[in-house]
Coordinates of C-alpha atoms in Angstrom, one line a residue:
X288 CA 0.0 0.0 0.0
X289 CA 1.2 3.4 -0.7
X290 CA 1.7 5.8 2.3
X291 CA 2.3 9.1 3.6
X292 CA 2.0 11.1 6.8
X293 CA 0.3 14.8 6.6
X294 CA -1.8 17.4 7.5
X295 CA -4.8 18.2 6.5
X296 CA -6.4 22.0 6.4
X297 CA -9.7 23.0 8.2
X298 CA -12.5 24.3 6.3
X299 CA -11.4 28.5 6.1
X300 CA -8.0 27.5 5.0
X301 CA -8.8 25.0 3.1
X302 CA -11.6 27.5 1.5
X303 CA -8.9 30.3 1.4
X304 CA -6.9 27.8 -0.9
X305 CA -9.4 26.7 -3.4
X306 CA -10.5 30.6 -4.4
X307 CA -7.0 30.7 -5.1
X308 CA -6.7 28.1 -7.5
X309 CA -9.3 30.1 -9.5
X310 CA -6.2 31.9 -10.8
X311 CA -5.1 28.9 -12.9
X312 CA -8.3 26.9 -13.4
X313 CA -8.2 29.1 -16.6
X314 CA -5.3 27.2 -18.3
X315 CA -6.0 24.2 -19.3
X316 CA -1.9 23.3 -18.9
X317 CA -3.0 23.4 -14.8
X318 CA -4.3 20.4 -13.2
X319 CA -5.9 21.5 -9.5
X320 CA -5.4 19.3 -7.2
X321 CA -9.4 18.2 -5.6
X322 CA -10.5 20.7 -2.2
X323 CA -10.6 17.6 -0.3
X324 CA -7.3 16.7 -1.2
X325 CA -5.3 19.3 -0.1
X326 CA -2.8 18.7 2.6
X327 CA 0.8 19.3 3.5
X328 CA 3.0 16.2 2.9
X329 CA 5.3 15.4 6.5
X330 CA 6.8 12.0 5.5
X331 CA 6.3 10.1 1.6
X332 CA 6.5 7.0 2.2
X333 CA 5.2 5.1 -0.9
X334 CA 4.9 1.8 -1.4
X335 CA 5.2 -0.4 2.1
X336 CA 4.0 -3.9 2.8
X337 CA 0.9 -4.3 4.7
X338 CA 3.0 -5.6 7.8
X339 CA 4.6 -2.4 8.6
X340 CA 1.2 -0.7 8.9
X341 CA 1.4 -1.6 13.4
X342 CA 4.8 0.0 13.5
X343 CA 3.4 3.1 11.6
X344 CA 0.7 4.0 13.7
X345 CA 2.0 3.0 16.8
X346 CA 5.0 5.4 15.9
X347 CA 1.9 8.3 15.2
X348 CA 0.4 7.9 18.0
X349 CA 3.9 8.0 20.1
X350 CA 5.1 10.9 18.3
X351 CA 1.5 12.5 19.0
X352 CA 2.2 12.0 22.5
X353 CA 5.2 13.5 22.7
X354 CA 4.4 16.8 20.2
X355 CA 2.1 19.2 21.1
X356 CA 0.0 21.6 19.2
X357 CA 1.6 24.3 17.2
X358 CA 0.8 27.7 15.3
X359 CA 0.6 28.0 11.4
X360 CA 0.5 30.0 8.6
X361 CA 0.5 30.7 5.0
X362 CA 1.4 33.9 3.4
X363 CA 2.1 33.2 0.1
X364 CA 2.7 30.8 -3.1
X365 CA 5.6 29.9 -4.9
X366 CA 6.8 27.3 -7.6
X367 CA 8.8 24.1 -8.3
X368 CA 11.1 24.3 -9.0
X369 CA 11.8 28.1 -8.9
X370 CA 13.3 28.7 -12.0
X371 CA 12.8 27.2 -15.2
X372 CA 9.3 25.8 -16.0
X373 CA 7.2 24.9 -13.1
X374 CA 5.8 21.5 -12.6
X375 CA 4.1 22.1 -9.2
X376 CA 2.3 25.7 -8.1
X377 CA 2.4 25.7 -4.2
X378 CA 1.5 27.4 -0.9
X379 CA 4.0 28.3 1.5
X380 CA 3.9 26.9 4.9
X381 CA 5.5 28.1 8.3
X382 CA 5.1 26.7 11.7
X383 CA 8.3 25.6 13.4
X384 CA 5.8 22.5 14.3
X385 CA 5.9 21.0 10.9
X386 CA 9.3 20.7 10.8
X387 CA 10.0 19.0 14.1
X388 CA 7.2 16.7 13.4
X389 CA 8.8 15.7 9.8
X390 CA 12.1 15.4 11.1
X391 CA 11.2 13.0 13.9
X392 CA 8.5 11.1 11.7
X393 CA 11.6 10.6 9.3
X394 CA 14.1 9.1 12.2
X395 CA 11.4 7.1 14.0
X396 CA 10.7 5.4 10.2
X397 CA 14.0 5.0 9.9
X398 CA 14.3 3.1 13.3
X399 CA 11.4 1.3 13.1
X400 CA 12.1 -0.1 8.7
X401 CA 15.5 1.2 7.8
X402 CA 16.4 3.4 6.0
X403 CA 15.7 2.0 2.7
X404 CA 11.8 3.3 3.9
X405 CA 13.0 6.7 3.4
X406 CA 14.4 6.2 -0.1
X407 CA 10.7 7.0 -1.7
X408 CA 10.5 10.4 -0.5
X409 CA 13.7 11.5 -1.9
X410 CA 16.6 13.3 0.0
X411 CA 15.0 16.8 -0.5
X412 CA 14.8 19.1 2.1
X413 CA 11.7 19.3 3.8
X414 CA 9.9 22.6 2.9
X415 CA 6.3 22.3 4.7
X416 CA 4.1 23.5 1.0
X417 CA 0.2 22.5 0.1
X418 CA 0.4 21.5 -3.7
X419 CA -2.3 23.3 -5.4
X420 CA -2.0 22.7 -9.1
X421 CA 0.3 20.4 -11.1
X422 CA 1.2 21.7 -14.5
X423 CA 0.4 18.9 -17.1
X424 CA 1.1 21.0 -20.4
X425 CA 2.3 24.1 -21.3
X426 CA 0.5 27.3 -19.3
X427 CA 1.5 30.4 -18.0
X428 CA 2.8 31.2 -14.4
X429 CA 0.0 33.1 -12.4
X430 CA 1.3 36.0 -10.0
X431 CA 2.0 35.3 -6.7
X432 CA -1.0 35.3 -4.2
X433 CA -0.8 37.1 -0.6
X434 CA -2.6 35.0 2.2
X435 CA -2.9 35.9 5.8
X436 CA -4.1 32.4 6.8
X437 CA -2.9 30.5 10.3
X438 CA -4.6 28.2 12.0
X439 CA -3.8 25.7 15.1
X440 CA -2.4 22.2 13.5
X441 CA -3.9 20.0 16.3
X442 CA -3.2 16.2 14.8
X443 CA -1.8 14.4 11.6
X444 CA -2.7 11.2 9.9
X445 CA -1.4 8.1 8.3
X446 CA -3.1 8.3 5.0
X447 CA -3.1 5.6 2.3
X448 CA -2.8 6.7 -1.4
X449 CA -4.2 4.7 -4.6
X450 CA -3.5 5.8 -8.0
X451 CA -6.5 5.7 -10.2
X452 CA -7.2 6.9 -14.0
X453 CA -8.6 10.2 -12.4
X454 CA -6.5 10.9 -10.0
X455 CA -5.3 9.7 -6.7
X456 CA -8.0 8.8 -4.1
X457 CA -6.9 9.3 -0.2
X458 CA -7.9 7.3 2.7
X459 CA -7.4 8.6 6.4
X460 CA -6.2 5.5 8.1
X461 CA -5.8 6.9 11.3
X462 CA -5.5 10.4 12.8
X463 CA -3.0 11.1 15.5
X464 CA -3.8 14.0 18.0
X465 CA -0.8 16.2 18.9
X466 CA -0.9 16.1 22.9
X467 CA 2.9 17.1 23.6
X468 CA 2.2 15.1 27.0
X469 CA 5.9 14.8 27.6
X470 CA 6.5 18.4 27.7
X471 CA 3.8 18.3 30.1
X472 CA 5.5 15.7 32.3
X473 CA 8.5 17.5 31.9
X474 CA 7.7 21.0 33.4
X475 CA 5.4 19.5 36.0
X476 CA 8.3 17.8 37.6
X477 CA 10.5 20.4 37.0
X478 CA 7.8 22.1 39.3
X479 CA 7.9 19.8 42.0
X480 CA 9.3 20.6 45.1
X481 CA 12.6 18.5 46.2
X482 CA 11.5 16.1 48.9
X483 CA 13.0 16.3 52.4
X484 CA 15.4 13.5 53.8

C-alpha cells in the first residue's frame, strides 16, 4: 500500500486555498489538485507492505504524544522548481511544528524499517508547501497570491494513497492527536518541590 504522513487543512483555510486556485483553473496546462485533497506532505513513504502498517501507527500515535500543538500559517505561493518551468504551483507553509514533526517522523521510520523506507520520498529538504496545481502542459505562471491564513495544527494522519485513471483517491487511516504530553510531564516535575530527607 502506498503511504504518507500529513496534515490536512480546516475548512477556512482549506476554502482560502481553493479561491485561489481560480487563478489557474483558466489554463488548461494546470491540473488543480481536488479541495478535499489538499494537505501538507510530513513524510512520503510510498509503497510499504501491509505488515509495517502496526509500526506506523504506533510510531503516530507516540510521536503524538510526545508533540504538542503548534501555530501555522500561509502567506504566500511559490513554484517548483523556482526557475525554469514549473511543474508544481504551491503554498508556503510556516510553523516551526511541521518541521520537528517531519524530522522525527523521518528518524522514527528510519528506526522502526530502515532506511531503505526513506528512499521513496527522496533526499529533499523538507519545505512544509500545500500542492495546489500540477502543470500537465504548457501554461503560463500566475502572479504570486498574498494569504494571511494561520490556524492551530492540532493532529496528523497516516493516510493511504491509490493511483487511479482520475486521479489519486486518499484514505485517512488513522488520525493522531498532537498532545505534547511529555512536555507536560516534563515541566510538572520540574515544578515539583525537592523532597526532604
Amino acid at each position: 500500500m502506498r503511504l504518507f504522513y500529513a496534515v490536512f487543512l480546516p475548512e477556512d483555510v482549506r476554502r482560502a486555498l481553493v479561491e485561489a486556485q481560480e487563478k489557474v483553473s483558466r489554463y488548461k496546462g494546470w491540473k488543480e489538485v481536488a479541495p478535499h485533497q489538499l494537505h501538507l506532505t510530513l513524510l512520503f513513504l510510498g509503497e510499504r507492505p501491509e505488515g509495517d502498517l502496526e509500526d506506523l501507527l504506533a510510531l503516530g500515535h507516540r510521536l503524538g504524544r510526545l508533540h504538542a500543538p503548534f501555530p501555522a500559517r500561509i502567506r504566500g505561493t511559490g513554484y517548483f522548481p523556482n526557475e525554469g518551468t514549473p511543474r508544481v504551483w504551491f503554498a508556503k507553509a510556516e510553523g516551526e511544528g511541521f518541521s520537528l514533526l517531519a524530522g522525527a517522523l523521518r528518524e522514527g521510520v528510519s528506526e522502526l524499517l530502515g532506511e531503505e523506507a526513506l528512499r521513496a520520498g527522496g533526499d529533499k529538504p523538507f519545505k512544509p508547501h500545500i500542492t495546489l496545481a500540477r502543470r500537465k502542459a504548457p501554461a503560463p505562471r500566475v502572479p504570486p497570491v498574498v494569504f494571511g491564513l494561520e490556524w492551530p495544527v492540532t493532529e496528523f494522519a497516516l493516510v493511504r494513497s491509490e493511483l487511479r485513471p482520475k486521479g489519486p483517491v486518499y484514505t485517512i487511516l488513522e488520525k493522531f492527536p498532537l498532545r505534547g504530553e511529555h512536555g507536560r510531564e516534563q515541566e510538572e516535575s520540574a515544578g515539583e518541590r525537592p523532597k526532604d530527607h
